[in-house]
mmCIF file of C-alpha atoms in Angstrom:
data_model
loop_
_atom_site.group_PDB
_atom_site.id
_atom_site.type_symbol
_atom_site.label_atom_id
_atom_site.label_comp_id
_atom_site.label_asym_id
_atom_site.label_seq_id
_atom_site.Cartn_x
_atom_site.Cartn_y
_atom_site.Cartn_z
ATOM 1 C CA UNK R 645 104.904 121.243 42.445
ATOM 2 C CA UNK R 646 104.569 118.391 40.483
ATOM 3 C CA UNK R 647 103.690 118.672 36.712
ATOM 4 C CA UNK R 648 100.650 118.025 34.993
ATOM 5 C CA UNK R 649 99.855 118.115 31.584
ATOM 6 C CA UNK R 650 96.617 118.127 29.613
ATOM 7 C CA UNK R 651 97.245 118.775 25.801
ATOM 8 C CA UNK R 652 94.228 118.934 24.754
ATOM 9 C CA UNK R 653 92.767 122.343 25.501
ATOM 10 C CA UNK R 654 88.856 121.632 23.837
ATOM 11 C CA UNK R 655 87.035 118.577 22.248
ATOM 12 C CA UNK R 656 83.909 117.996 20.952
ATOM 13 C CA UNK R 657 81.937 114.545 21.195
ATOM 14 C CA UNK R 658 79.147 113.666 19.478
ATOM 15 C CA UNK R 659 75.903 112.682 22.223
ATOM 16 C CA UNK R 660 76.456 109.305 22.501
ATOM 17 C CA UNK R 661 79.287 108.653 21.237
ATOM 18 C CA UNK R 662 83.206 107.831 22.993
ATOM 19 C CA UNK R 663 85.847 110.793 24.282
ATOM 20 C CA UNK R 664 89.334 110.149 25.199
ATOM 21 C CA UNK R 665 90.609 112.604 27.238
ATOM 22 C CA UNK R 666 95.059 113.131 27.663
ATOM 23 C CA UNK R 667 96.740 113.780 30.705
ATOM 24 C CA UNK R 668 100.674 113.075 31.142
ATOM 25 C CA UNK R 669 102.665 114.258 34.934
ATOM 26 C CA UNK R 670 105.990 114.246 35.906
ATOM 27 C CA UNK R 671 106.754 112.579 38.813
ATOM 28 C CA UNK R 672 110.036 110.616 41.040
ATOM 29 C CA UNK R 673 107.508 108.680 43.605
ATOM 30 C CA UNK R 674 106.028 105.588 43.040
ATOM 31 C CA UNK R 675 103.650 105.382 44.916
ATOM 32 C CA UNK R 676 101.127 107.997 44.361
ATOM 33 C CA UNK R 677 97.198 109.271 43.285
ATOM 34 C CA UNK R 678 95.500 110.627 39.953
ATOM 35 C CA UNK R 679 92.557 112.092 40.023
ATOM 36 C CA UNK R 680 89.934 112.960 37.127
ATOM 37 C CA UNK R 681 87.378 116.256 38.379
ATOM 38 C CA UNK R 682 84.325 117.282 36.101
ATOM 39 C CA UNK R 683 83.630 121.167 36.209
ATOM 40 C CA UNK R 684 80.924 121.918 34.859
ATOM 41 C CA UNK R 685 79.677 125.529 34.357
ATOM 42 C CA UNK R 686 78.040 125.855 38.417
ATOM 43 C CA UNK R 687 82.019 125.729 38.910
ATOM 44 C CA UNK R 688 81.637 122.696 41.679
ATOM 45 C CA UNK R 689 84.574 120.733 40.971
ATOM 46 C CA UNK R 690 83.270 117.078 41.026
ATOM 47 C CA UNK R 691 85.553 113.536 41.871
ATOM 48 C CA UNK R 692 84.949 111.714 38.715
ATOM 49 C CA UNK R 693 87.290 108.687 39.898
ATOM 50 C CA UNK R 694 89.852 107.572 40.925
ATOM 51 C CA UNK R 695 93.499 105.717 40.724
ATOM 52 C CA UNK R 696 95.762 104.654 42.783
ATOM 53 C CA UNK R 697 99.667 103.819 41.360
ATOM 54 C CA UNK R 698 100.374 100.862 43.189
ATOM 55 C CA UNK R 699 97.309 99.118 41.213
ATOM 56 C CA UNK R 700 97.612 97.745 38.064
ATOM 57 C CA UNK R 701 94.055 97.564 37.093
ATOM 58 C CA UNK R 702 92.137 100.547 35.492
ATOM 59 C CA UNK R 703 89.405 102.167 38.091
ATOM 60 C CA UNK R 704 86.123 102.276 36.510
ATOM 61 C CA UNK R 705 83.383 104.767 37.543
ATOM 62 C CA UNK R 706 80.571 103.730 35.407
ATOM 63 C CA UNK R 707 80.319 104.974 31.653
ATOM 64 C CA UNK R 708 83.933 106.562 32.758
ATOM 65 C CA UNK R 709 87.235 104.870 32.771
ATOM 66 C CA UNK R 710 91.061 105.390 32.414
ATOM 67 C CA UNK R 711 94.076 104.087 31.028
ATOM 68 C CA UNK R 712 96.991 104.213 33.090
ATOM 69 C CA UNK R 713 100.313 104.171 32.007
ATOM 70 C CA UNK R 714 102.591 104.072 34.986
ATOM 71 C CA UNK R 715 105.672 103.741 33.056
ATOM 72 C CA UNK R 716 104.466 106.001 30.572
ATOM 73 C CA UNK R 717 103.149 108.489 33.387
ATOM 74 C CA UNK R 718 100.119 108.809 31.094
ATOM 75 C CA UNK R 719 97.039 108.701 33.052
ATOM 76 C CA UNK R 720 93.574 109.391 30.327
ATOM 77 C CA UNK R 721 89.641 109.050 30.902
ATOM 78 C CA UNK R 722 87.537 107.403 28.309
ATOM 79 C CA UNK R 723 83.579 108.894 28.756
ATOM 80 C CA UNK R 724 81.459 106.003 27.350
ATOM 81 C CA UNK R 725 78.061 106.408 26.152
ATOM 82 C CA UNK R 726 78.479 110.455 26.018
ATOM 83 C CA UNK R 727 76.009 112.568 27.485
ATOM 84 C CA UNK R 728 74.540 115.683 27.569
ATOM 85 C CA UNK R 729 75.312 116.131 30.872
ATOM 86 C CA UNK R 730 78.769 115.591 30.315
ATOM 87 C CA UNK R 731 79.845 118.652 29.008
ATOM 88 C CA UNK R 732 82.150 120.571 31.462
ATOM 89 C CA UNK R 733 85.615 121.158 32.078
ATOM 90 C CA UNK R 734 87.901 118.332 33.643
ATOM 91 C CA UNK R 735 90.989 118.928 35.294
ATOM 92 C CA UNK R 736 93.439 116.084 35.777
ATOM 93 C CA UNK R 737 95.256 115.998 39.330
ATOM 94 C CA UNK R 738 98.025 114.012 41.145
ATOM 95 C CA UNK R 739 99.223 114.157 44.315
ATOM 96 C CA UNK R 740 101.799 112.049 46.210
ATOM 97 C CA UNK R 741 101.150 109.360 48.396
ATOM 98 C CA UNK R 742 102.437 111.329 51.774
ATOM 99 C CA UNK R 743 101.337 114.653 51.190
ATOM 100 C CA UNK R 744 97.411 115.543 50.889
ATOM 101 C CA UNK R 745 98.401 118.996 48.258
ATOM 102 C CA UNK R 746 97.524 118.545 44.713
ATOM 103 C CA UNK R 747 98.645 119.219 41.483
ATOM 104 C CA UNK R 748 96.414 120.214 38.915
ATOM 105 C CA UNK R 749 96.412 120.299 34.811
ATOM 106 C CA UNK R 750 95.378 123.068 32.785
ATOM 107 C CA UNK R 751 91.876 121.733 32.603
ATOM 108 C CA UNK R 752 90.178 120.014 28.936
ATOM 109 C CA UNK R 753 86.984 121.702 28.146
ATOM 110 C CA UNK R 754 84.602 119.072 26.570
ATOM 111 C CA UNK R 755 81.529 119.443 24.489
ATOM 112 C CA UNK R 756 78.865 117.642 23.812
ATOM 113 C CA UNK R 757 76.789 117.722 20.160
ATOM 114 C CA UNK R 758 73.323 116.709 20.334
ATOM 115 C CA UNK K 746 75.966 117.529 56.265
ATOM 116 C CA UNK K 747 76.267 120.822 54.893
ATOM 117 C CA UNK K 748 80.289 119.651 53.794
ATOM 118 C CA UNK K 749 82.158 122.771 52.611
ATOM 119 C CA UNK K 750 80.321 126.258 52.704
ATOM 120 C CA UNK K 751 82.021 129.542 51.159
ATOM 121 C CA UNK K 752 81.038 132.832 51.677
ATOM 122 C CA UNK K 753 80.707 135.225 50.140
ATOM 123 C CA UNK K 754 79.598 133.174 46.634
ATOM 124 C CA UNK K 755 81.455 137.107 44.737
ATOM 125 C CA UNK K 756 82.720 140.236 45.608
ATOM 126 C CA UNK K 757 83.574 143.193 44.220
ATOM 127 C CA UNK K 758 87.160 144.778 45.579
ATOM 128 C CA UNK K 759 89.526 147.836 44.563
ATOM 129 C CA UNK K 760 93.076 148.340 44.805
ATOM 130 C CA UNK K 761 94.514 147.738 47.873
ATOM 131 C CA UNK K 762 91.410 146.786 49.588
ATOM 132 C CA UNK K 763 90.911 144.021 52.328
ATOM 133 C CA UNK K 764 89.423 141.263 52.583
ATOM 134 C CA UNK K 765 88.613 137.697 54.554
ATOM 135 C CA UNK K 766 87.255 134.953 52.241
ATOM 136 C CA UNK K 767 85.369 132.886 55.148
ATOM 137 C CA UNK K 768 85.437 128.465 54.623
ATOM 138 C CA UNK K 769 83.651 126.096 57.074
ATOM 139 C CA UNK K 770 83.486 122.290 57.125
ATOM 140 C CA UNK K 771 81.162 120.122 59.138
ATOM 141 C CA UNK K 772 82.338 117.621 58.341
ATOM 142 C CA UNK K 773 85.663 117.300 61.122
ATOM 143 C CA UNK K 774 88.662 117.228 58.499
ATOM 144 C CA UNK K 775 91.862 117.818 59.639
ATOM 145 C CA UNK K 776 93.144 118.822 56.041
ATOM 146 C CA UNK K 777 92.008 121.618 54.961
ATOM 147 C CA UNK K 778 93.221 123.476 51.662
ATOM 148 C CA UNK K 779 92.726 126.942 49.480
ATOM 149 C CA UNK K 780 93.602 126.972 46.008
ATOM 150 C CA UNK K 781 92.860 129.783 42.794
ATOM 151 C CA UNK K 782 91.406 129.160 39.984
ATOM 152 C CA UNK K 783 92.071 132.284 37.124
ATOM 153 C CA UNK K 784 89.994 131.426 34.135
ATOM 154 C CA UNK K 785 90.747 128.665 31.691
ATOM 155 C CA UNK K 786 93.353 127.596 33.963
ATOM 156 C CA UNK K 787 94.214 124.689 36.811
ATOM 157 C CA UNK K 788 93.905 125.304 40.682
ATOM 158 C CA UNK K 789 96.845 126.477 41.979
ATOM 159 C CA UNK K 790 97.197 125.413 46.099
ATOM 160 C CA UNK K 791 97.722 128.952 48.092
ATOM 161 C CA UNK K 792 97.404 127.864 52.223
ATOM 162 C CA UNK K 793 96.733 124.704 53.579
ATOM 163 C CA UNK K 794 96.473 123.283 57.436
ATOM 164 C CA UNK K 795 97.005 119.780 58.418
ATOM 165 C CA UNK K 796 94.888 120.786 61.631
ATOM 166 C CA UNK K 797 94.147 123.633 63.742
ATOM 167 C CA UNK K 798 96.764 125.465 64.981
ATOM 168 C CA UNK K 799 98.504 124.670 61.989
ATOM 169 C CA UNK K 800 99.071 125.851 58.649
ATOM 170 C CA UNK K 801 101.768 125.801 55.717
ATOM 171 C CA UNK K 802 102.188 127.715 51.950
ATOM 172 C CA UNK K 803 101.417 126.095 48.934
ATOM 173 C CA UNK K 804 101.606 127.090 45.518
ATOM 174 C CA UNK K 805 101.737 131.164 44.941
ATOM 175 C CA UNK K 806 100.906 131.954 48.733
ATOM 176 C CA UNK K 807 101.943 135.740 48.170
ATOM 177 C CA UNK K 808 99.337 138.774 49.161
ATOM 178 C CA UNK K 809 97.050 135.955 51.384
ATOM 179 C CA UNK K 810 97.304 135.304 54.541
ATOM 180 C CA UNK K 811 94.663 132.618 56.707
ATOM 181 C CA UNK K 812 94.298 130.877 59.890
ATOM 182 C CA UNK K 813 92.961 127.914 61.866
ATOM 183 C CA UNK K 814 91.881 128.054 65.171
ATOM 184 C CA UNK K 815 89.144 125.459 64.460
ATOM 185 C CA UNK K 816 89.196 122.432 62.927
ATOM 186 C CA UNK K 817 86.118 123.959 60.685
ATOM 187 C CA UNK K 818 86.919 127.063 59.493
ATOM 188 C CA UNK K 819 89.222 128.070 57.451
ATOM 189 C CA UNK K 820 89.453 131.974 56.710
ATOM 190 C CA UNK K 821 91.379 133.330 53.802
ATOM 191 C CA UNK K 822 92.622 136.997 54.027
ATOM 192 C CA UNK K 823 93.698 139.149 51.478
ATOM 193 C CA UNK K 824 95.360 142.047 52.929
ATOM 194 C CA UNK K 825 95.734 144.757 50.227
ATOM 195 C CA UNK K 826 93.421 143.602 46.556
ATOM 196 C CA UNK K 827 95.447 144.278 43.539
ATOM 197 C CA UNK K 828 93.801 143.102 39.974
ATOM 198 C CA UNK K 829 95.999 139.667 40.221
ATOM 199 C CA UNK K 830 93.868 138.517 42.561
ATOM 200 C CA UNK K 831 91.272 138.572 40.516
ATOM 201 C CA UNK K 832 90.150 134.938 40.150
ATOM 202 C CA UNK K 833 88.079 132.207 41.568
ATOM 203 C CA UNK K 834 88.545 131.112 44.863
ATOM 204 C CA UNK K 835 87.359 127.421 46.707
ATOM 205 C CA UNK K 836 87.798 125.873 49.311
ATOM 206 C CA UNK K 837 88.357 122.397 50.078
ATOM 207 C CA UNK K 838 88.746 119.591 52.673
ATOM 208 C CA UNK K 839 89.828 115.811 52.646
ATOM 209 C CA UNK K 840 87.865 112.932 54.247
ATOM 210 C CA UNK K 841 86.471 109.692 54.347
ATOM 211 C CA UNK K 842 84.201 109.222 51.328
ATOM 212 C CA UNK K 843 81.249 106.527 51.638
ATOM 213 C CA UNK K 844 83.359 103.422 49.847
ATOM 214 C CA UNK K 845 86.082 104.723 52.928
ATOM 215 C CA UNK K 846 88.389 106.643 50.002
ATOM 216 C CA UNK K 847 90.276 109.684 51.050
ATOM 217 C CA UNK K 848 89.047 112.309 49.210
ATOM 218 C CA UNK K 849 88.880 115.907 48.716
ATOM 219 C CA UNK K 850 85.713 118.027 49.266
ATOM 220 C CA UNK K 851 85.279 121.277 47.440
ATOM 221 C CA UNK K 852 83.124 124.614 47.999
ATOM 222 C CA UNK K 853 81.723 126.233 45.273
ATOM 223 C CA UNK K 854 83.970 128.742 44.954
ATOM 224 C CA UNK K 855 84.245 132.710 45.232
ATOM 225 C CA UNK K 856 84.538 134.910 42.693
ATOM 226 C CA UNK K 857 86.464 137.719 43.305
ATOM 227 C CA UNK K 858 87.403 140.525 41.128
ATOM 228 C CA UNK K 859 89.672 143.216 41.891
ATOM 229 C CA UNK K 860 89.870 146.806 39.616
#
């Protein structure tokens, strides 16, 4: 299994401010996908954003954006204008393009302060 | 579409008991997966299937079995429950999103406690 590392067990952010979550991964492949999933207290896994490795442009989804650095094998998630509903555990995940199995990081718990 | 459904939501087992976690999807997806999530950790792949009649081991298959007799159903079997199998179990399937991108759809999870 590929290694996905999230070095921040917990992050706290003030409502309306910005927080950035780190993710690094280890792979020898050149064609792959990266994902960020949100897991609120309900435990439902919700796809937040995905990035194709062959695309240089960073993916964005409303207030969520990524900084994909392929050479550095880094894939950070930025949450802008944080809202109380953003409080959750966030998982970074990797998938090789020819394989449909996901490898997950250990997760980062995000707390949003009102 | 109901998406991916799992039953039961929660179960307590005694050591050595057996049980089957049910997973069903109504999206006609070929690829299906079972993951486990231990407290404070990410998900680890137990087994997966690329279509009816085809299954393969993931990262942590020991103590589990699966079958895939239909496209819709992918049950996970625990034969002799052990405390180390206390976890939350997620079933997932892969299919196109509204944008046409391949996406993993997750069930709501089954919380299993082995005492």
